[in-house]
Coordinates of C-alpha atoms in Angstrom, one line a residue:
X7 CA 26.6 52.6 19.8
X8 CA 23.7 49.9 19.3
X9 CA 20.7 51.0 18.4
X10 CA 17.9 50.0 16.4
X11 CA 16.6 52.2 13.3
X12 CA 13.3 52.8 14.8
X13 CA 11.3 51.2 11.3
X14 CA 9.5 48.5 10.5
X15 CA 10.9 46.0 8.3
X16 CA 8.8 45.7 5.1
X17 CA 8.3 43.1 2.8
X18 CA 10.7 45.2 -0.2
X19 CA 13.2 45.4 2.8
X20 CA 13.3 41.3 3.1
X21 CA 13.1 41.0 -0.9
X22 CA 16.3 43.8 -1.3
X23 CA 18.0 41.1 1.0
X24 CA 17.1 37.8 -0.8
X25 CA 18.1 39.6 -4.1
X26 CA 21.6 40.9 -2.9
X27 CA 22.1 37.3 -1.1
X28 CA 20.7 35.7 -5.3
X29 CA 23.7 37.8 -7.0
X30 CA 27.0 36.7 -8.2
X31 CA 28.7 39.0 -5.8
X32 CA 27.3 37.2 -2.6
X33 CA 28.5 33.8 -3.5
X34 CA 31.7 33.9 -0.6
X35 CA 28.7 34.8 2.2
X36 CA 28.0 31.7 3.5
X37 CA 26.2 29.7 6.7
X38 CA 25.8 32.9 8.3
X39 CA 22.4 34.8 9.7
X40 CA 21.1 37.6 8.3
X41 CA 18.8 40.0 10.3
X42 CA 16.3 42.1 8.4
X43 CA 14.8 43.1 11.4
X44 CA 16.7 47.3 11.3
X45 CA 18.7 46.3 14.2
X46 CA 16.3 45.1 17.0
X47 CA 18.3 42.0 17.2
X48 CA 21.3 43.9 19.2
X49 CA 19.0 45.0 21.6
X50 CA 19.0 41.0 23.0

């Protein structure tokens, strides 16, 4: 089922992101897009 969360992304929401993508453990997650938008982009 696609559906957005129904939330407005804030700017700790964006800054979770950015950390996770900064660790160590995120090094293999490359050239990809990441949407921190709580889904709204499936709705295209």
């Amino acid at each position: 089922m696609k559906a957005p969360s129904r939330s407005l992304v804030s700017i700790d929401d964006v800054g979770v992101a950015v950390a996770f993508l900064a660790m160590d453990g995120a090094k293999l997650i490359t050239g990809d897009t990441l949407y921190v938008d709580g889904g709204y982009h499936i709705m295209d």
